[in-house]
Amino acid sequence: MAADDIYILGITMTKFGKHPDKDTVDLAAEAAMGALKDAQVSMGDMGILAAGCLMGQGSIGQQIQKQIGQTGIPVFNVSNACATGATALRTAVMAIKAGECDMGLAVGVEKLAGVGLLGARPAQATKEWTPSGRFGAVAGTDGRIGTDNMPGTFAQVGMEYGHKYGGATFELFARIAEKNHAHSTLNPLAAYTKRMTLEEIMNDVMIAYPNTRSMCSANCDGGAAAVVVSGAKLRTLSKEQQRRAVKVSASVLTSDPYQEACQVLPDVNTLTRNAAKKAYEQAGVSPEDLDLVELHDCFATAELVHYDNLMLCPEGGAVDFFNSGATWRDGSTPVNVSGGLESKGHPIAATGIANIWEICHHLRGEAGDRQIEGAKVGLAHVIGLASACGVHILEKSAL
Amino acid sequence: MSTETTLSQVPHVGYLQLGVRPHLVANECTQCKARYFDRRNACASCFGSDFVKVDIPTEGVVRSFTIVTFASPGIPVPFVASIVDCGGTSVRGNIINCEPTPEKVHLGMKVRLATFTMGADDNGVEAIGFGFEPL
Ligand SMILES: [Zn+2]
């Protein structure tokens, strides 16, 4: 292990689902303690803490410290939509790369169970038409000039791909959800572990065509945390810690560069493609080398476009790629063997660490029933609208 | 109460130009031609800071759409949200005057800008909204 390499020493996620008796601090502390235990280190070893809770009050990091150990280290409270967890991890990685410390903790947590539609705001009632806001609107635009809600936004993302390349039917998108729900049956930490038939998915409540309810990410509670360490420090630790450490071969964060339509419909493609390209370069691996991928299937319509954006298939070939069976757990590039956001659940700020936990779990050979045999390299992707994209490539320890 | 309230109509958004031939107006960067429907300090594409008003073609092609059947309280459903390519400029708008079903709305469909009333306020001023209807 090279001294300037970065490793994940310990990582964990809580059970995703409903946690009525725990608040965000409880869940974050449970995840953080779990990661420290998994790493066989303590809060006293941490040189930095980066934490995020999108719906929280902004000081989740300090709240975690008060719960599990206040050592005076720098705390970064981060917020980057659905990429918040990945941003926390990236922050800890950067601190180690900068030589500020040799070990750090990243935590993401959210409580969302029972929350309705993501991205929806109540419409305003008006008695006098008065222009306001950046568009000089006299009334709300959501619902009158397109949609602001997430299911509708991501439905359009998938439909746009269909317009460009063809073949993206309602049934195809539903079959992507069918795959992820099938995968979730092997994941005891998933919020939903029920296999669903194609008919059940297609006949479920329609939210925003072509996304039915079971094609949308599941709002739920959950936390995830990771301990990262420098290669130099890892050399001084036990053989067991070295064996279970997972190499962070690439850690990339991008935002969306200007594209013609990006301010009309969010462009989730360009920044993902940019992040993937940079990550493959950094890691020196190609998409064919990946043994498994966890990508941001906030909606079934999103998963399709990310096959293409992450270059798992030739440009424009996502429909054929999915139809080949490649992304099922017994396929050539298993995607979302955790069940994905559609069934594992999507506690926003936890997601960007939980998907890395899934990859690490397989690379360490600890994934039990859902283990992808012989997994050596994996990729984790998240995207948050506005937009931010995190891509991490992880490799099994050489020991 | 200002004198503006004697005007009988206001557009839903500032970039909708009412009149005999209603159309959308964008702020175009003089340097790289990038277009914005709201105000910018500098162009997101080239950082230039000079903009001119340009009229957007009123006919276009549906590049993407969704039929929203579940929305925030107060928003009538179903409605068809879409992205329309108006001569190279992407525009966000609803598909109107068309049954909101996957059988009636399709990708690549040709549409044109249409306006509709959003009702009058307490001063009798009528707000006019826009959408796109099948050609
Ligand atoms: Zn420009």
XYZ file of C-alpha atoms and ligand atoms in Angstrom:
535
model
C 0.000 0.000 0.000
C 1.397 3.346 -1.070
C 1.727 5.940 1.696
C -0.480 8.441 -0.131
C -3.262 5.994 -0.907
C -6.541 6.323 0.981
C -8.404 3.385 2.499
C -11.744 2.781 4.103
C -10.845 1.224 7.428
C -14.335 0.781 8.782
C -17.806 1.351 7.419
C -21.371 0.604 8.415
C -24.989 1.415 7.723
C -27.942 1.141 10.053
C -31.011 -0.787 9.059
C -32.953 1.443 6.642
C -36.661 1.789 7.354
C -38.777 3.226 10.142
C -37.038 4.185 13.394
C -39.795 5.945 15.362
C -37.881 5.702 18.653
C -34.642 7.209 17.358
C -33.872 10.761 16.272
C -31.262 11.729 13.676
C -28.542 12.057 16.331
C -29.284 8.541 17.625
C -29.095 7.115 14.109
C -25.939 9.078 13.234
C -24.278 8.008 16.487
C -25.229 4.374 15.896
C -23.697 4.524 12.403
C -20.561 6.338 13.619
C -20.002 3.918 16.518
C -20.522 1.045 14.107
C -17.908 2.383 11.697
C -15.382 2.975 14.519
C -15.945 -0.546 15.825
C -15.636 -2.002 12.339
C -12.347 -0.093 11.965
C -11.154 -1.164 15.445
C -10.309 2.453 16.344
C -11.887 5.136 18.540
C -13.037 8.759 18.327
C -9.633 9.623 19.815
C -7.982 8.491 16.580
C -10.085 10.763 14.342
C -8.476 13.936 12.984
C -11.554 15.236 11.187
C -15.302 14.717 11.205
C -17.469 15.485 8.169
C -21.196 14.961 8.516
C -24.437 15.714 6.744
C -28.171 15.665 7.441
C -30.007 17.412 4.632
C -33.212 18.081 6.544
C -31.322 18.899 9.751
C -30.324 22.138 11.437
C -26.741 22.303 10.200
C -24.712 21.179 13.201
C -25.181 17.433 12.964
C -21.383 16.945 13.249
C -21.158 18.653 16.635
C -24.292 16.845 17.803
C -22.628 13.523 16.918
C -19.523 14.553 18.871
C -21.583 15.317 21.958
C -23.155 11.884 21.609
C -19.990 9.826 21.112
C -16.894 11.903 21.877
C -15.827 15.564 21.864
C -12.148 15.820 21.070
C -11.966 19.313 19.578
C -11.204 18.162 16.026
C -12.416 20.213 13.039
C -15.990 19.453 12.027
C -17.380 20.047 8.548
C -21.173 20.045 8.268
C -21.855 19.409 4.610
C -24.974 19.722 2.478
C -25.108 18.667 -1.174
C -28.608 17.285 -1.796
C -28.597 13.524 -2.398
C -24.795 13.631 -2.749
C -24.386 14.823 0.861
C -22.995 11.527 2.190
C -20.521 11.215 -0.671
C -19.519 14.834 -0.061
C -18.851 14.101 3.624
C -16.650 11.167 2.645
C -14.893 13.225 -0.022
C -14.224 15.949 2.579
C -12.568 13.452 4.940
C -10.546 12.010 2.043
C -9.365 15.502 1.042
C -8.281 16.300 4.588
C -6.118 13.179 4.656
C -4.746 13.862 1.165
C -3.874 17.384 2.268
C -1.860 15.923 5.115
C -4.008 17.538 7.812
C -4.603 14.226 9.540
C -4.242 10.495 8.937
C -7.700 9.303 9.930
C -11.175 10.767 9.578
C -14.845 9.998 10.062
C -17.669 10.697 7.603
C -21.332 10.370 8.602
C -24.626 10.782 6.760
C -28.046 10.519 8.373
C -31.678 11.292 7.578
C -35.154 10.724 8.950
C -37.681 10.654 6.157
C -40.178 7.915 7.017
C -43.667 9.252 6.424
C -42.474 12.267 4.469
C -44.449 12.690 1.250
C -43.294 13.615 -2.169
C -39.717 14.836 -2.497
C -39.274 18.334 -3.866
C -42.892 19.346 -3.442
C -43.853 22.675 -1.978
C -47.387 23.869 -1.204
C -48.936 26.053 -3.884
C -49.601 29.669 -2.996
C -52.994 31.323 -2.967
C -53.215 34.804 -4.489
C -55.722 37.606 -4.201
C -53.736 40.138 -6.167
C -51.527 39.041 -9.047
C -48.123 40.401 -8.021
C -44.980 39.409 -9.903
C -42.317 37.996 -7.615
C -39.231 35.846 -7.682
C -36.661 35.381 -10.414
C -39.284 34.715 -13.085
C -41.580 37.562 -12.090
C -44.318 34.991 -11.541
C -47.732 36.099 -10.299
C -48.544 32.566 -9.120
C -46.711 29.310 -8.407
C -45.192 27.670 -11.464
C -45.120 24.060 -10.196
C -47.844 22.227 -12.053
C -48.586 25.131 -14.384
C -45.222 25.403 -16.100
C -43.891 21.878 -15.872
C -43.230 20.103 -12.615
C -40.909 20.662 -9.663
C -41.483 17.266 -8.092
C -38.769 14.656 -8.192
C -40.741 11.739 -9.692
C -41.803 14.003 -12.573
C -38.365 15.517 -13.052
C -36.663 12.134 -13.229
C -39.460 10.731 -15.376
C -38.529 13.401 -17.910
C -34.853 12.500 -17.582
C -35.658 8.925 -18.627
C -38.128 9.940 -21.325
C -35.571 12.322 -22.800
C -33.203 9.369 -23.155
C -35.994 7.486 -24.901
C -36.544 10.408 -27.271
C -32.848 10.451 -28.117
C -32.238 6.733 -28.525
C -35.626 4.962 -28.564
C -36.785 1.802 -26.817
C -37.399 3.322 -23.381
C -40.950 2.151 -22.740
C -43.012 2.129 -19.559
C -42.493 -1.634 -19.378
C -38.726 -1.342 -19.720
C -38.525 1.106 -16.823
C -40.808 -1.142 -14.763
C -38.494 -4.095 -15.438
C -35.593 -2.119 -13.973
C -37.620 -1.727 -10.770
C -38.481 -5.442 -10.925
C -34.749 -6.234 -10.883
C -34.005 -3.987 -7.910
C -36.946 -5.281 -5.876
C -35.791 -8.837 -6.623
C -32.258 -7.967 -5.481
C -33.538 -6.463 -2.222
C -34.861 -9.809 -0.995
C -31.265 -10.752 -0.109
C -30.526 -7.548 1.836
C -31.607 -7.675 5.492
C -30.847 -3.953 5.953
C -33.159 -2.830 3.122
C -36.355 -0.947 3.988
C -38.388 -3.187 1.648
C -37.418 -6.753 0.835
C -40.457 -7.827 -1.111
C -40.090 -9.244 -4.598
C -42.638 -7.649 -6.937
C -43.910 -8.900 -10.257
C -43.801 -6.749 -13.355
C -47.611 -6.561 -13.268
C -47.631 -5.419 -9.634
C -45.114 -2.691 -10.439
C -46.916 -1.477 -13.560
C -50.316 -1.544 -11.866
C -49.100 0.229 -8.736
C -50.261 3.815 -8.113
C -49.000 6.059 -10.913
C -46.979 8.968 -9.506
C -45.526 10.577 -12.619
C -45.729 8.545 -15.818
C -43.844 6.332 -16.392
C -42.853 6.097 -12.686
C -45.320 4.217 -10.498
C -44.910 4.175 -6.701
C -42.711 1.057 -6.700
C -40.436 2.697 -9.280
C -39.686 5.597 -6.882
C -37.065 5.640 -4.143
C -38.432 4.757 -0.745
C -38.441 7.563 1.846
C -37.089 6.095 5.079
C -34.826 6.653 8.093
C -31.212 5.588 8.168
C -27.608 6.426 8.866
C -24.251 5.404 7.433
C -20.666 6.173 8.427
C -17.124 5.456 7.291
C -13.643 5.737 8.788
C -10.963 6.637 6.251
C -7.233 6.276 6.773
C -4.004 7.103 4.940
C -1.893 4.291 3.490
C 0.997 5.375 5.706
C -1.095 5.052 8.859
C -2.658 1.776 7.725
C 0.829 0.210 7.535
C 1.168 0.723 11.279
C -2.124 -1.042 12.042
C -2.827 -4.756 12.499
C -2.768 -7.325 9.683
C -6.487 -7.865 10.251
C -7.206 -4.152 9.800
C -5.022 -4.117 6.682
C -6.778 -7.164 5.247
C -10.252 -5.690 5.648
C -9.286 -2.195 4.499
C -10.765 -1.223 1.147
C -8.748 1.002 -1.168
C -10.406 4.213 -2.345
C -8.967 4.163 -5.859
C -10.959 7.177 -6.936
C -12.939 9.823 -5.088
C -14.527 12.376 -7.383
C -17.106 15.103 -6.918
C -18.466 17.199 -9.794
C -21.127 19.819 -10.394
C -23.020 20.340 -13.634
C -21.222 22.326 -16.321
C -23.327 24.587 -18.539
C -25.397 22.764 -21.157
C -28.101 24.293 -23.346
C -31.078 22.749 -21.575
C -29.651 22.280 -18.083
C -31.588 25.141 -16.550
C -34.892 23.935 -17.950
C -34.577 20.235 -17.116
C -31.720 19.329 -14.750
C -28.908 17.711 -16.724
C -27.951 14.711 -14.604
C -25.935 13.232 -17.456
C -22.972 15.484 -18.155
C -21.725 15.767 -14.561
C -22.099 12.019 -14.027
C -20.182 11.262 -17.217
C -17.493 13.771 -16.202
C -17.212 12.249 -12.727
C -17.045 8.717 -14.127
C -14.360 9.606 -16.671
C -12.239 11.239 -14.005
C -12.762 8.323 -11.610
C -11.760 5.677 -14.176
C -8.646 7.734 -14.933
C -7.758 8.193 -11.263
C -8.270 4.517 -10.483
C -6.724 3.207 -13.680
C -9.665 0.872 -14.183
C -12.179 0.636 -16.997
C -15.926 -0.033 -16.794
C -15.315 -3.661 -17.862
C -13.206 -4.186 -14.727
C -16.147 -3.459 -12.407
C -17.510 -6.465 -10.529
C -20.475 -4.495 -9.185
C -21.986 -1.021 -9.308
C -24.276 0.817 -6.911
C -25.796 3.720 -8.822
C -28.329 6.396 -7.962
C -31.670 4.821 -8.921
C -33.756 7.494 -7.191
C -36.314 6.470 -9.836
C -36.352 3.582 -12.288
C -36.130 6.138 -15.094
C -32.833 7.410 -13.645
C -31.121 4.015 -13.490
C -31.358 3.618 -17.267
C -29.544 6.863 -18.108
C -26.767 6.180 -15.612
C -25.837 2.879 -17.324
C -24.862 5.145 -20.174
C -23.418 7.996 -18.105
C -21.150 5.628 -16.155
C -20.102 4.109 -19.495
C -21.216 0.621 -18.498
C -22.554 0.340 -22.071
C -21.818 2.038 -25.398
C -23.325 5.529 -25.794
C -27.033 5.204 -26.558
C -26.991 1.495 -25.700
C -28.567 1.462 -22.228
C -31.803 -0.222 -23.317
C -29.990 -3.102 -25.068
C -27.583 -3.339 -22.145
C -30.420 -3.770 -19.656
C -32.295 -6.156 -21.958
C -29.178 -8.354 -22.142
C -29.579 -9.078 -18.424
C -26.167 -7.537 -17.692
C -27.325 -5.617 -14.638
C -29.017 -8.474 -12.779
C -26.902 -9.954 -9.973
C -25.879 -12.899 -12.170
C -25.099 -10.631 -15.130
C -21.801 -9.226 -16.385
C -22.147 -5.900 -14.494
C -24.449 -6.369 -11.493
C -26.110 -3.046 -10.654
C -27.759 -2.279 -7.321
C -27.531 -5.738 -5.790
C -28.469 -3.996 -2.508
C -31.942 -3.410 -3.924
C -31.094 0.169 -4.808
C -32.860 3.262 -3.582
C -36.150 1.867 -4.872
C -36.227 -0.884 -2.230
C -33.227 -0.492 0.089
C -34.476 3.042 0.660
C -33.142 6.576 0.343
C -32.473 8.432 3.615
C -30.913 11.224 1.574
C -27.678 12.153 3.364
C -26.963 8.521 4.314
C -27.250 7.228 0.750
C -23.822 8.371 -0.466
C -22.072 6.350 2.248
C -24.500 3.415 2.327
C -23.813 2.604 -1.319
C -20.081 2.577 -0.576
C -20.761 0.273 2.377
C -22.510 -2.115 -0.029
C -19.480 -2.208 -2.332
C -17.060 -2.667 0.602
C -19.207 -5.458 1.982
C -18.724 -7.436 -1.248
C -15.035 -6.569 -1.665
C -14.403 -7.849 1.857
C -16.325 -11.026 1.041
C -18.770 -10.341 3.879
C -22.029 -9.931 1.939
C -23.468 -13.305 2.862
C -26.339 -14.515 0.685
C -25.995 -11.689 -1.776
C -22.188 -11.864 -2.098
C -20.948 -11.263 -5.645
C -18.312 -13.996 -5.751
C -14.738 -12.847 -6.179
C -15.605 -9.140 -6.292
C -12.411 -7.074 -6.500
C -13.472 -3.689 -7.921
C -16.703 -1.742 -7.481
C -18.127 1.684 -8.218
C -20.558 3.763 -6.147
C -22.430 6.694 -7.690
C -24.778 9.318 -6.277
C -26.297 12.424 -7.706
C -28.094 15.256 -5.993
C -30.098 17.767 -7.995
C -28.888 21.291 -8.483
C -26.520 19.330 -9.127
C -23.710 17.398 -7.435
C -22.349 14.002 -8.394
C -20.085 11.722 -6.374
C -18.310 8.718 -7.857
C -16.072 6.439 -5.808
C -14.154 3.448 -7.140
C -13.175 0.922 -4.508
C -10.757 -1.995 -4.632
C -10.204 -5.017 -2.479
C -7.112 -4.926 -0.292
C -4.061 -6.627 -1.812
C -3.458 -8.598 1.405
C -53.161 50.901 -5.566
C -51.009 51.720 -8.594
C -52.213 52.634 -12.063
C -50.981 49.243 -13.330
C -54.017 47.631 -11.758
C -56.164 49.206 -14.461
C -54.434 46.883 -16.962
C -56.764 44.000 -17.586
C -54.151 41.257 -18.050
C -50.792 40.211 -16.587
C -48.621 37.326 -17.777
C -48.087 34.425 -15.386
C -44.340 34.909 -15.717
C -42.230 37.829 -16.835
C -40.866 35.987 -19.848
C -44.316 35.529 -21.403
C -45.057 38.391 -23.774
C -48.802 38.913 -24.218
C -50.430 40.700 -27.161
C -51.766 39.661 -30.555
C -49.104 36.988 -30.916
C -48.127 35.762 -27.458
C -44.589 34.398 -27.242
C -41.732 33.805 -24.830
C -38.772 36.133 -24.466
C -35.329 35.127 -23.224
C -32.189 36.967 -22.167
C -29.546 35.976 -24.680
C -25.827 36.283 -24.022
C -24.405 38.532 -26.763
C -21.146 36.600 -26.697
C -22.159 32.907 -26.865
C -25.941 33.082 -27.506
C -26.860 31.064 -24.398
C -30.435 31.838 -23.375
C -31.968 32.362 -19.927
C -35.547 32.934 -18.888
C -34.517 34.704 -15.677
C -31.974 37.438 -14.989
C -28.265 36.679 -14.853
C -25.285 38.663 -13.610
C -23.039 36.795 -16.004
C -23.503 34.005 -18.501
C -23.253 30.515 -16.981
C -21.604 29.323 -20.162
C -19.013 31.994 -21.058
C -19.154 34.480 -18.130
C -20.020 37.354 -20.500
C -22.218 39.998 -18.933
C -24.068 41.519 -21.891
C -27.537 40.229 -22.685
C -30.213 41.116 -25.225
C -33.889 40.158 -25.319
C -34.759 37.591 -27.972
C -38.114 36.133 -29.032
C -38.438 32.358 -28.786
C -40.144 30.486 -31.664
C -43.680 29.523 -30.683
C -43.608 26.113 -32.362
C -41.536 23.191 -31.180
C -41.102 19.482 -30.650
C -41.729 17.548 -27.405
C -38.339 16.288 -26.285
C -39.517 14.818 -23.000
C -42.645 14.658 -20.919
C -44.221 13.114 -17.844
C -47.838 12.833 -16.788
C -47.966 13.926 -13.174
C -50.769 12.248 -11.258
C -49.503 12.928 -7.738
C -48.515 16.483 -6.799
C -48.479 18.935 -3.904
C -51.797 19.999 -2.397
C -53.501 22.648 -4.499
C -51.969 21.583 -7.784
C -54.628 20.035 -10.043
C -53.692 16.637 -11.461
C -53.232 15.029 -13.866
C -51.146 17.399 -15.947
C -48.511 16.839 -18.587
C -45.157 18.480 -17.844
C -42.815 18.647 -20.786
C -39.631 19.959 -22.283
C -40.195 21.452 -25.718
C -37.435 22.158 -28.214
C -38.419 25.494 -29.756
C -35.995 25.927 -32.631
C -32.989 24.938 -30.532
C -34.057 26.570 -27.280
C -35.350 24.205 -24.597
C -38.517 25.434 -22.938
C -40.351 24.074 -19.933
C -44.120 23.967 -20.177
C -47.236 21.876 -19.828
C -48.935 20.164 -22.752
C -52.454 21.582 -22.776
C -55.645 21.179 -24.814
C -54.791 17.489 -25.071
C -55.933 14.435 -23.122
C -53.230 13.676 -20.478
C -52.603 10.057 -21.467
C -49.604 8.221 -22.927
C -51.825 7.433 -25.918
C -52.344 11.109 -26.777
C -49.000 12.605 -25.767
C -45.850 11.290 -27.356
C -42.177 12.085 -27.755
C -41.403 14.010 -30.918
C -44.923 15.465 -31.050
C -45.160 18.883 -32.756
C -46.687 21.564 -30.555
C -47.277 25.314 -30.452
C -47.542 27.879 -27.682
C -51.060 28.511 -26.409
C -52.332 30.723 -23.607
C -55.106 30.284 -21.076
C -56.702 32.315 -18.330
C -55.715 31.692 -14.730
C -58.592 33.788 -13.429
C -58.908 37.349 -12.140
C -57.642 38.755 -8.861
C -59.578 41.012 -6.502
C -58.799 44.007 -8.739
C -60.263 42.349 -11.805
C -56.839 41.709 -13.333
C -56.684 38.486 -15.290
C -53.509 36.397 -15.208
C -52.615 34.632 -18.446
C -50.646 31.425 -18.418
C -49.048 29.502 -21.256
C -48.578 25.914 -22.328
C -48.087 23.999 -25.536
C -50.878 22.389 -27.551
C -50.616 19.757 -30.295
C -50.291 21.195 -33.794
Zn -22.376 33.392 -22.881
